[in-house]
Short mmCIF file of C-alpha atoms and ligand atoms in Angstrom, two decimals:
data_model
loop_
_atom_site.label_atom_id
_atom_site.label_comp_id
_atom_site.label_asym_id
_atom_site.label_seq_id
_atom_site.Cartn_x
_atom_site.Cartn_y
_atom_site.Cartn_z
CA GLY E 9 94.08 81.33 103.69
CA VAL E 10 95.99 78.21 102.65
CA HIS E 11 96.61 78.10 98.97
CA ALA E 12 98.90 76.58 96.43
CA VAL E 13 99.99 77.95 93.10
CA VAL E 14 100.09 74.93 90.81
CA GLU E 15 101.93 75.14 87.55
CA PHE E 16 101.52 72.56 84.79
CA SER E 17 103.95 71.62 82.12
CA GLU E 18 101.31 70.34 79.69
CA LYS E 19 98.25 72.26 78.59
CA GLU E 20 96.27 69.02 78.33
CA CYS E 21 96.65 68.45 82.05
CA ILE E 22 94.77 71.67 82.70
CA ALA E 23 91.89 70.64 80.46
CA ALA E 24 91.74 67.27 82.25
CA LEU E 25 91.76 69.01 85.62
CA GLN E 26 88.96 71.33 84.57
CA ASP E 27 86.93 68.38 83.34
CA GLY E 28 87.15 66.77 86.73
CA THR E 29 86.28 69.92 88.67
CA ARG E 30 82.80 70.39 90.08
CA ILE E 31 80.78 73.57 90.45
CA LEU E 32 81.27 74.97 93.94
CA SER E 33 78.65 73.63 96.32
CA THR E 34 77.59 76.16 98.94
CA ASN E 35 74.71 76.73 101.28
CA HIS E 36 73.76 79.79 99.28
CA GLU E 37 70.80 79.65 96.97
CA SER E 38 72.78 80.02 93.79
CA THR E 39 76.18 80.85 92.41
CA VAL E 40 77.24 83.09 89.52
CA PRO E 41 78.25 80.65 86.76
CA PHE E 42 81.55 82.37 85.99
CA LYS E 43 84.37 79.87 86.17
CA THR E 44 87.88 80.97 87.06
CA ARG E 45 91.13 79.13 87.49
CA LEU E 46 90.84 79.53 91.23
CA LEU E 47 89.82 76.14 92.57
CA THR E 48 89.01 74.94 96.04
CA LEU E 49 90.36 71.62 97.24
CA ARG E 50 88.12 69.82 99.69
CA PHE E 51 88.26 66.42 101.34
CA ASN E 52 86.14 64.01 99.38
CA HIS E 53 84.87 62.30 102.53
CA PRO E 54 84.81 64.70 105.46
CA GLY E 55 86.26 63.05 108.50
CA ASP E 56 88.51 60.78 106.44
CA GLN E 57 91.30 59.94 108.88
CA ALA E 58 94.04 59.58 106.31
CA ALA E 59 93.22 62.93 104.75
CA ALA E 60 92.97 64.66 108.10
CA GLN E 61 96.44 63.45 109.01
CA MET E 62 97.99 64.74 105.84
CA SER E 63 100.26 67.56 106.85
CA VAL E 64 100.95 70.45 104.52
CA LYS E 65 103.97 72.63 104.95
CA CYS E 66 102.90 76.22 104.40
CA LEU E 67 105.26 78.97 103.35
CA LYS E 68 104.94 82.23 105.20
CA GLN E 69 102.88 84.91 103.49
CA SER E 70 103.01 87.63 106.11
CA THR E 71 105.65 89.36 108.18
CA ILE E 72 106.36 88.42 111.77
CA PRO E 73 104.87 90.65 114.47
CA ILE E 74 107.01 93.69 115.24
CA ASN E 75 107.85 92.63 118.81
CA GLU E 76 109.15 89.29 117.54
CA LEU E 77 111.19 91.12 114.93
CA ILE E 78 112.66 93.42 117.57
CA GLN E 79 113.64 90.38 119.65
CA LYS E 80 115.26 88.66 116.69
CA LEU E 81 117.13 91.81 115.69
CA SER E 82 118.40 92.29 119.22
CA SER E 83 120.01 88.89 119.26
CA VAL E 84 122.41 89.43 116.36
CA ASP E 85 125.85 90.98 116.62
CA SER E 86 125.94 94.00 114.37
CA ILE E 87 123.70 96.60 112.79
CA ASP E 88 124.72 95.22 109.40
CA GLN E 89 123.35 91.84 110.40
CA GLN E 90 120.20 93.48 111.71
CA VAL E 91 119.58 95.28 108.43
CA ASP E 92 120.15 92.05 106.55
CA LEU E 93 117.83 90.09 108.85
CA LEU E 94 115.05 92.66 108.52
CA THR E 95 115.29 92.51 104.74
CA ARG E 96 115.07 88.73 104.75
CA GLU E 97 112.09 88.73 107.11
CA TYR E 98 110.16 91.37 105.17
CA GLN E 99 110.87 90.76 101.51
CA LEU E 100 108.38 89.02 99.26
CA THR E 101 108.95 85.33 98.83
CA GLU E 102 109.11 83.84 95.38
CA GLU E 103 105.79 82.05 96.01
CA ASN E 104 104.16 85.28 97.06
CA ILE E 105 105.31 86.96 93.87
CA ARG E 106 103.92 84.06 91.85
CA LEU E 107 100.62 84.38 93.65
CA ARG E 108 100.58 88.04 92.65
CA PHE E 109 101.09 87.11 88.99
CA LEU E 110 98.34 84.51 89.32
CA VAL E 111 95.88 87.09 90.66
CA CYS E 112 96.77 89.34 87.71
CA SER E 113 96.05 86.53 85.31
CA LEU E 114 92.69 85.85 87.00
CA LEU E 115 91.82 89.50 86.49
CA LYS E 116 92.91 89.20 82.89
CA ASP E 117 90.35 86.42 82.43
CA ILE E 118 87.62 88.82 83.54
CA ALA E 119 88.87 91.67 81.35
CA ALA E 120 89.24 89.30 78.40
CA ALA E 121 85.47 88.89 78.23
CA TYR E 122 85.40 92.35 76.65
CA PHE E 123 89.00 92.80 75.57
CA PRO E 124 90.41 89.45 74.47
CA GLU E 125 93.82 90.88 73.65
CA SER E 126 94.29 92.72 76.92
CA SER E 127 96.75 91.75 79.63
CA VAL E 128 97.02 92.58 83.32
CA LYS E 129 100.51 93.26 84.63
CA PRO E 130 101.72 93.81 88.18
CA PHE E 131 103.73 96.93 88.96
CA GLY E 132 104.84 98.87 92.04
CA SER E 133 106.32 97.08 95.02
CA SER E 134 105.04 93.65 93.92
CA VAL E 135 107.74 93.61 91.26
CA ASN E 136 110.19 96.47 91.90
CA THR E 137 112.27 94.47 94.50
CA PHE E 138 111.09 96.68 97.39
CA GLY E 139 107.90 94.78 98.18
CA LYS E 140 107.21 93.72 101.74
CA LEU E 141 105.03 90.71 102.53
CA GLY E 142 101.50 92.06 102.74
CA CYS E 143 102.04 95.04 100.41
CA ASP E 144 99.23 95.95 98.02
CA LEU E 145 99.01 94.54 94.52
CA ASP E 146 99.14 97.27 91.89
CA MET E 147 97.88 96.09 88.53
CA PHE E 148 97.92 97.64 85.11
CA LEU E 149 95.29 96.72 82.55
CA ASP E 150 97.15 96.91 79.27
CA LEU E 151 94.78 97.36 76.36
CA ASP E 152 97.34 98.09 73.69
CA GLY E 153 96.47 94.86 71.92
CA ASN E 154 92.92 96.24 71.51
CA SER E 155 93.63 99.87 70.90
CA GLY E 156 94.44 99.45 67.26
CA ARG E 157 97.67 101.41 67.66
CA LYS E 158 99.68 98.63 66.09
CA VAL E 159 99.04 99.21 62.42
CA GLY E 160 99.43 96.27 60.09
CA LYS E 161 100.93 96.66 56.62
CA THR E 162 98.43 97.29 53.85
CA ALA E 163 98.82 96.76 50.15
CA GLY E 164 96.50 97.84 47.37
CA PRO E 165 94.02 100.67 47.15
CA TYR E 166 91.88 99.80 50.19
CA ILE E 167 92.36 100.05 53.94
CA LEU E 168 90.31 98.11 56.45
CA GLU E 169 89.54 99.75 59.75
CA TYR E 170 87.83 98.55 62.92
CA GLN E 171 84.74 100.52 63.77
CA MET E 172 85.25 101.84 67.28
CA LYS E 173 83.34 104.20 69.49
CA GLN E 174 84.79 107.70 69.56
CA VAL E 175 84.98 109.59 72.84
CA SER E 176 86.40 112.99 73.65
CA SER E 177 89.43 112.03 75.74
CA GLU E 178 91.78 109.22 76.67
CA ARG E 179 90.79 109.77 80.28
CA MET E 180 87.15 109.08 79.47
CA VAL E 181 88.11 105.86 77.73
CA THR E 182 90.04 104.76 80.82
CA GLN E 183 87.17 105.71 83.11
CA SER E 184 84.53 103.85 81.14
CA ILE E 185 86.66 100.73 80.75
CA LEU E 186 87.52 100.64 84.44
CA SER E 187 83.91 101.26 85.33
CA VAL E 188 82.77 98.22 83.36
CA ILE E 189 85.64 95.98 84.44
CA GLY E 190 85.10 97.13 88.03
CA GLU E 191 81.47 96.10 87.74
CA CYS E 192 82.47 92.67 86.39
CA ILE E 193 84.96 92.19 89.20
CA ASP E 194 82.24 93.05 91.68
CA GLN E 195 79.59 90.84 90.10
CA PHE E 196 81.61 87.89 88.84
CA GLY E 197 85.00 87.85 90.53
CA PRO E 198 85.07 85.02 93.09
CA GLY E 199 86.46 86.32 96.37
CA CYS E 200 86.65 89.93 95.11
CA VAL E 201 85.02 92.06 97.78
CA GLY E 202 84.77 95.72 98.75
CA VAL E 203 85.04 96.89 95.16
CA GLN E 204 85.40 100.67 94.92
CA LYS E 205 85.58 102.50 91.63
CA ILE E 206 87.71 105.59 92.17
CA LEU E 207 87.28 106.99 88.71
CA ASN E 208 87.68 110.70 89.35
CA ALA E 209 91.16 110.39 90.79
CA ARG E 210 94.01 111.82 88.77
CA CYS E 211 94.68 108.28 87.74
CA PRO E 212 91.37 106.36 87.80
CA LEU E 213 91.44 102.99 89.55
CA VAL E 214 89.35 100.13 90.85
CA ARG E 215 90.25 99.06 94.37
CA PHE E 216 89.15 95.78 95.95
CA SER E 217 90.20 92.99 98.25
CA HIS E 218 90.98 89.64 96.76
CA GLN E 219 90.05 87.38 99.62
CA PRO E 220 91.54 84.05 98.51
CA SER E 221 95.02 85.57 98.23
CA GLY E 222 94.54 88.20 100.92
CA PHE E 223 95.77 90.97 98.60
CA GLN E 224 94.50 94.51 98.56
CA CYS E 225 94.34 95.26 94.85
CA ASP E 226 94.43 98.46 92.81
CA LEU E 227 93.64 98.06 89.13
CA THR E 228 94.51 100.93 86.81
CA ALA E 229 94.69 101.36 83.06
CA ASN E 230 96.64 103.70 80.83
CA ASN E 231 99.40 103.97 83.39
CA ARG E 232 102.59 103.28 81.48
CA ILE E 233 104.77 105.79 83.25
CA ALA E 234 104.18 104.11 86.62
CA MET E 235 105.10 100.79 84.97
CA ARG E 236 108.30 102.35 83.75
CA SER E 237 109.14 103.81 87.15
CA SER E 238 108.68 100.34 88.66
CA GLU E 239 111.24 99.13 86.15
CA LEU E 240 113.59 101.92 87.15
CA LEU E 241 113.30 100.99 90.82
CA TYR E 242 113.95 97.38 89.86
CA VAL E 243 117.21 98.44 88.21
CA TYR E 244 118.24 100.43 91.28
CA GLY E 245 117.24 97.61 93.63
CA SER E 246 119.30 95.11 91.65
CA LEU E 247 122.47 97.19 91.43
CA ASP E 248 123.68 96.79 94.98
CA PRO E 249 122.21 94.81 97.94
CA ARG E 250 122.63 97.84 100.19
CA VAL E 251 119.90 99.65 98.23
CA ARG E 252 117.16 97.20 99.17
CA ALA E 253 118.54 96.76 102.68
CA LEU E 254 118.30 100.48 103.35
CA VAL E 255 114.88 100.85 101.75
CA PHE E 256 113.44 97.98 103.82
CA SER E 257 114.87 99.36 107.06
CA VAL E 258 113.64 102.89 106.38
CA ARG E 259 110.18 101.74 105.28
CA CYS E 260 109.82 99.56 108.37
CA TRP E 261 111.03 102.36 110.65
CA ALA E 262 108.58 104.81 109.04
CA ARG E 263 105.67 102.42 109.44
CA VAL E 264 106.37 101.71 113.09
CA HIS E 265 106.40 105.42 113.89
CA GLY E 266 103.24 106.18 111.96
CA LEU E 267 105.04 108.19 109.29
CA THR E 268 103.41 106.02 106.64
CA SER E 269 99.91 104.61 106.70
CA SER E 270 97.69 102.40 104.61
CA ILE E 271 95.09 105.18 104.70
CA PRO E 272 95.58 107.96 102.14
CA GLY E 273 96.42 111.26 103.73
CA ALA E 274 99.09 113.87 104.32
CA TRP E 275 101.69 111.28 105.27
CA ILE E 276 104.74 110.33 103.33
CA THR E 277 104.34 107.27 101.07
CA ASN E 278 106.63 104.31 100.65
CA PHE E 279 107.31 105.41 97.10
CA SER E 280 108.50 108.83 98.32
CA LEU E 281 110.66 107.18 101.00
CA THR E 282 112.25 104.99 98.36
CA MET E 283 113.06 108.07 96.28
CA MET E 284 114.65 109.66 99.35
CA VAL E 285 116.83 106.60 99.94
CA LEU E 286 117.91 106.52 96.29
CA PHE E 287 118.78 110.20 96.36
CA PHE E 288 120.79 109.75 99.55
CA LEU E 289 122.76 106.88 97.96
CA GLN E 290 123.49 109.05 94.92
CA ARG E 291 124.82 111.80 97.21
CA ARG E 292 127.56 109.71 98.82
CA SER E 293 131.05 111.02 98.09
CA SER E 294 131.52 107.77 96.26
CA PRO E 295 128.00 107.18 94.90
CA ILE E 296 126.44 103.77 95.46
CA ILE E 297 123.98 104.20 92.59
CA PRO E 298 124.10 106.37 89.45
CA THR E 299 121.77 109.25 88.70
CA LEU E 300 118.90 108.74 86.29
CA ASP E 301 120.63 110.99 83.75
CA GLN E 302 123.67 108.71 83.90
CA LEU E 303 121.44 105.67 83.36
CA LYS E 304 119.89 107.49 80.43
CA SER E 305 123.24 108.23 78.83
CA LEU E 306 124.15 104.52 79.05
CA ALA E 307 121.06 103.46 77.09
CA GLY E 308 121.79 102.87 73.43
CA THR E 309 119.49 104.11 70.68
CA ASP E 310 117.50 100.87 71.08
CA GLY E 311 116.76 101.76 74.67
CA LYS E 312 115.02 105.02 73.82
CA CYS E 313 111.65 105.18 75.51
CA ILE E 314 109.18 108.06 75.22
CA ILE E 315 105.83 107.70 77.00
CA GLU E 316 103.13 110.33 76.53
CA GLY E 317 105.80 112.83 75.52
CA HIS E 318 108.01 112.13 78.55
CA ASP E 319 111.52 110.84 78.14
CA CYS E 320 111.63 107.60 80.12
CA THR E 321 114.90 106.33 78.68
CA PHE E 322 117.37 104.46 80.89
CA VAL E 323 119.63 101.48 80.51
CA THR E 324 118.18 98.16 81.63
CA ASN E 325 121.24 96.06 80.96
CA LEU E 326 122.90 96.06 84.38
CA SER E 327 126.25 94.92 83.00
CA LYS E 328 126.65 98.30 81.27
CA ILE E 329 126.67 100.11 84.61
CA THR E 330 129.95 100.57 86.43
CA LEU E 331 130.26 102.42 89.69
CA PRO E 332 133.10 103.72 91.85
CA GLU E 333 134.04 101.47 94.71
CA ASN E 334 132.22 102.20 97.93
CA THR E 335 132.76 100.25 101.13
CA ASP E 336 130.14 101.88 103.35
CA THR E 337 128.43 99.32 105.54
CA PRO E 338 124.61 99.10 105.72
CA GLY E 339 124.74 100.18 109.38
CA GLN E 340 126.80 103.23 108.53
CA LEU E 341 124.45 104.11 105.68
CA LEU E 342 121.41 103.81 107.91
CA GLN E 343 122.88 106.19 110.44
CA GLU E 344 124.00 108.65 107.80
CA PHE E 345 120.62 108.49 106.07
CA PHE E 346 119.02 109.79 109.25
CA GLU E 347 121.71 112.46 109.65
CA PHE E 348 121.36 113.52 106.02
CA TYR E 349 117.61 114.06 106.23
CA GLY E 350 117.74 115.33 109.79
CA ASN E 351 119.72 118.26 108.37
CA PHE E 352 118.29 118.58 104.86
CA THR E 353 117.04 122.04 103.85
CA PHE E 354 113.57 120.94 102.82
CA SER E 355 112.44 124.57 102.80
CA LYS E 356 114.70 125.43 99.85
CA ASN E 357 115.65 122.25 98.08
CA SER E 358 113.93 119.51 96.20
CA ILE E 359 115.03 115.89 95.87
CA ASN E 360 115.82 114.90 92.34
CA ILE E 361 117.10 111.42 91.46
CA ARG E 362 117.45 112.39 87.81
CA LYS E 363 120.22 114.85 88.58
CA GLY E 364 121.37 113.30 91.87
CA LYS E 365 121.64 116.81 93.24
CA GLU E 366 119.45 119.11 95.28
CA GLN E 367 117.54 121.53 93.07
CA ASN E 368 115.77 124.75 93.96
CA LYS E 369 112.24 123.96 94.98
CA PRO E 370 109.86 125.06 92.22
CA GLU E 371 106.73 125.18 94.41
CA ALA E 372 105.60 125.73 97.95
CA SER E 373 104.89 122.12 99.08
CA PRO E 374 106.80 121.32 102.29
CA LEU E 375 108.42 118.25 100.71
CA HIS E 376 109.35 118.29 97.06
CA ILE E 377 110.47 115.09 95.36
CA GLN E 378 110.56 115.42 91.63
CA ASN E 379 108.85 112.67 89.68
CA PRO E 380 111.68 111.02 87.72
CA PHE E 381 109.77 111.00 84.44
CA GLU E 382 106.98 113.55 84.67
CA GLN E 383 109.38 116.16 85.87
CA SER E 384 106.86 118.88 86.60
CA LEU E 385 105.17 116.66 89.20
CA ASN E 386 105.97 116.32 92.87
CA VAL E 387 105.54 112.74 94.12
CA SER E 388 105.13 113.99 97.70
CA LYS E 389 102.69 116.81 97.06
CA ASN E 390 100.34 115.34 99.64
CA VAL E 391 102.80 115.68 102.55
CA ASN E 392 102.05 118.56 104.91
CA GLN E 393 104.42 120.51 107.15
CA THR E 394 103.42 118.60 110.29
CA GLN E 395 104.26 115.26 108.74
CA LEU E 396 107.54 116.53 107.37
CA GLU E 397 108.52 117.90 110.77
CA LYS E 398 107.63 114.59 112.37
CA PHE E 399 109.89 112.84 109.86
CA VAL E 400 112.79 115.21 110.53
CA THR E 401 112.46 114.93 114.31
CA LEU E 402 112.35 111.15 114.18
CA ALA E 403 115.29 111.07 111.77
CA ARG E 404 117.39 113.16 114.17
CA ASP E 405 116.42 111.06 117.16
CA SER E 406 117.17 107.87 115.27
CA ALA E 407 120.60 109.11 114.15
CA TRP E 408 121.34 109.88 117.77
CA THR E 409 120.10 106.48 118.98
CA LEU E 410 122.29 104.68 116.44
CA GLN E 411 125.28 106.79 117.44
CA GLN E 412 124.85 105.75 121.09
CA ASN E 413 124.71 102.10 120.12
CA GLU E 414 127.79 102.49 118.06
CA VAL E 415 129.80 103.52 121.08
CA SER E 416 128.58 100.62 123.19
CA HIS E 417 125.79 98.23 122.45
CA PRO E 418 124.34 96.37 125.40
CA SER E 419 124.81 92.64 125.64
CA GLY E 420 121.94 90.18 125.88
CA THR E 421 118.63 90.69 124.13
CA HIS E 422 118.02 94.29 125.13
CA PRO E 423 116.83 96.13 121.99
CA TRP E 424 119.72 97.98 120.46
CA GLY E 425 120.75 99.40 117.06
CA LEU E 426 118.02 98.98 114.45
CA ALA E 427 115.85 97.15 117.01
CA ALA E 428 115.94 100.22 119.27
CA LEU E 429 114.79 102.37 116.34
CA LEU E 430 111.73 100.20 115.94
CA LEU E 431 110.57 100.62 119.53
CA PRO E 432 107.56 102.91 119.48
CA SER E 433 109.20 105.05 122.11
CA VAL E 434 112.38 105.87 120.17
CA SER E 435 111.65 109.58 119.88
CA GLN E 436 110.69 109.86 123.51
CA THR E 437 113.67 107.89 124.80
CA ALA E 438 116.08 109.75 122.59
CA GLY E 439 114.44 113.03 123.50
CA LYS E 440 114.64 112.26 127.21
CA ASN E 441 118.22 111.17 127.10
CA LYS E 442 119.32 114.11 125.10
CA ASN E 443 117.11 116.42 127.07
CA LYS E 444 116.67 118.10 123.75
CA ARG E 445 113.13 117.38 122.74
CA LYS E 446 110.09 116.88 124.88
CA ARG E 447 107.13 114.74 123.91
CA GLN E 448 104.54 116.99 122.33
CA PRO E 449 101.71 117.88 124.68
CA ALA E 450 98.44 116.08 123.91
CA SER E 451 96.92 119.23 122.42
CA GLU E 452 99.80 119.49 119.91
CA ARG E 453 99.46 115.86 118.91
CA ILE E 454 95.73 116.28 118.36
CA LYS E 455 96.41 119.43 116.36
CA SER E 456 98.84 117.63 114.05
CA LEU E 457 96.40 114.77 113.59
CA LEU E 458 93.66 117.23 112.66
CA ASP E 459 96.03 119.01 110.28
CA SER E 460 96.77 115.71 108.57
CA ILE E 461 93.11 114.84 108.25
CA LYS E 462 92.32 118.32 106.96
CA ALA E 463 95.09 118.13 104.39
CA SER E 464 93.91 114.72 103.29
CA LYS E 465 90.37 116.07 102.80
CA VAL E 466 91.60 119.02 100.80
CA THR E 467 93.73 116.89 98.53
CA LYS E 468 90.91 114.37 98.21
CA THR E 469 88.53 116.92 96.85
CA THR E 470 91.08 118.20 94.40
CA ASP E 471 91.78 114.65 93.41
CA VAL E 472 95.47 114.65 94.00
CA PHE E 473 95.76 112.59 97.14
CA CYS E 474 98.50 110.20 96.78
CA LYS E 475 97.22 106.70 97.23
CA SER E 476 94.33 106.97 94.85
CA ALA E 477 95.94 109.22 92.39
CA LYS E 478 99.35 107.73 92.58
CA LYS E 479 99.09 105.46 89.61
CA LYS E 480 99.45 108.16 87.07
CA SER E 481 102.26 109.46 89.28
CA LEU E 482 101.50 112.67 91.04
N1 CTP K 501 103.79 105.90 91.59
C1 CTP K 501 104.21 107.03 90.92
N2 CTP K 501 104.01 108.25 91.49
C2 CTP K 501 103.45 108.37 92.72
C3 CTP K 501 103.05 107.21 93.41
C4 CTP K 501 103.25 105.98 92.81
O1 CTP K 501 104.74 106.93 89.84
N3 CTP K 501 103.27 109.55 93.27
C5 CTP K 501 104.02 104.60 90.95
C6 CTP K 501 105.35 104.00 91.35
O2 CTP K 501 105.87 103.26 90.29
C7 CTP K 501 104.96 103.07 92.49
C8 CTP K 501 103.62 102.55 91.96
O3 CTP K 501 103.02 103.68 91.33
O4 CTP K 501 105.90 102.04 92.69
C9 CTP K 501 102.71 101.98 93.00
O5 CTP K 501 102.42 102.96 93.99
P1 CTP K 501 102.27 102.59 95.51
O6 CTP K 501 101.43 101.36 95.64
O7 CTP K 501 101.86 103.78 96.25
O8 CTP K 501 103.75 102.32 95.94
P2 CTP K 501 104.58 101.00 95.99
O9 CTP K 501 105.92 101.33 95.43
O10 CTP K 501 103.84 99.89 95.37
O11 CTP K 501 104.75 100.78 97.56
P3 CTP K 501 103.77 100.06 98.60
O12 CTP K 501 104.53 98.90 99.10
O13 CTP K 501 103.51 101.08 99.65
O14 CTP K 501 102.51 99.69 97.88
MG1 MG K 502 101.89 99.35 95.92
#
C-alpha cells in the first residue's frame, strides 16, 4: 500500500526510466506482457542495510478510526472548530486526488488500445470537493474523440467518411464498449481485481478494485450529465467553506448511524445527502448559496450547455456570483439542518435545488429530490419509507443533542457537540433523555432491515438501484 506519484518535467526522463525497468519477476509461471506506467520499486539487494534504514514519510490515505475522531473532536472548544476539524480529517489530500487522476490515466492506456483518442476522466466525489478519503473513484470514458461527431471542414465535391459499425442504439454502443474494456481490465490490468460488468443498469458500468491504489472504481461511458453535475457541486463547494463543512459533517453522521452504506440498497446516498444540504443552505433567510436557476441566469451566452436535450447551463466563473451577507456559524447551521429536516413535510414536498424552494411531489416515492438537470428524475428514488423515517428520527434526536450541548457543554474529553452525534448511541441516549422515543424492539429493527433488503431487490431487478445506476443519474 505504499506508493508514490512521480511527475517528470521532461518526457525523455520517462523514456529513460522505462528503458531501465525490468519485467516484473514473480513466482507465478508467467505474466501478461502488458506494460503500464505502474512500477514497483524493490531493493536491489534484499537485506541491504543502508536501504533498509531508509525511512519514507508516508502521507495519510485513509481516515482516522471513528473513536479517535470522536476523541479529537471532544478536545476542541466549539462546535465550529469540531466541524472544521472533521472536514480537515476527512477531505481528500492533494496527493490522493493526484493518485485518482493517475489511475484514470492508467485506465486510459488500456482503453487506448482500441480507442486511441479516448480519455478517462474522474467525476463524482473524487473531484467535486466533497470527497472523503477512501471514497470510490468514478470514472468516465470519454469517446468523443472517436465518435466522429467533430466534423472537419470539407472543400470540393467529395466527402470522406470513416466506416463504422452501425448499431441500433447509443445504449448498445456503450454496453459493447464497456464489455470489451471491462474484459481488458480484467485480463490485462495489473492489480485490477473483482471486475464486474454491470451492463444492464440504467447507466452501464464496469466495477472493480484497483489494488495498488486501494480504490474501488466504477467506469462508465456516455455519462456527460453526471460529469456536469460534478462540476455544479464543485461550484457550490467552492462558494463558501461552510458548504463543504456541513456536507462532511452530515455525510459522516449518516455513515456512523447506518443511514448510508457502501452496499446498494434502499438507503440514502451521499449524493442525495449533498443535495439536501445544498437545498437547506438555499432556504436560509439570507441564502448561503444561490439556486441553480440563479446560476443559470448568470451564465453568458458562451456558458450555454445542453446535454442530451437537457439544459445544463450554469455559470462557472465564481467571481460573477454575489450573495447576501450571512453570518451563520457552522455549528448553528448543523443544528438547524437537523431541525429543518426533522420537520420537513416529505410526504408532500420535493427538494429542488434548481428552484431553491419546496415543490409539490410529482410521484409517490417517500423521498423526492429532483435531479438538477434531468428534471423528471428523482435522485433518491431508491429510498424507502423505513429509511426515510430513520433519517427523520435521527435528525430530530441530533438537533436535540446539539441543543443540550449549546446550553452547557461538559469540560474534559467527554464527547459533546458533533462528537456526541457520532456516538452510535445518539438516538438511544437522546431518546432516553427526552423520554420521547424508545429504541425499536428487535422485531421492528429486523422488519426494517428486511424492508430495505426487499426494496433493494425490487429496484435491482428493475435496474434503477442507485449505486449501479447512478451514473446516468436516476
Ligand atoms: N449521480 C447522479 N445521479 C444520481 C447519483 C449520482 O447524477 N442519482 C452523479 C453525481 O454527479 C455523483 C456521481 O454521479 O456525484 C457519482 O455518484 P456516487 O459515486 O454515488 O456519489 P459521489 O458524489 O461520488 O459520492 P460518494 O463519495 O458516495 O462516492
Ligand atoms: Mg463516488
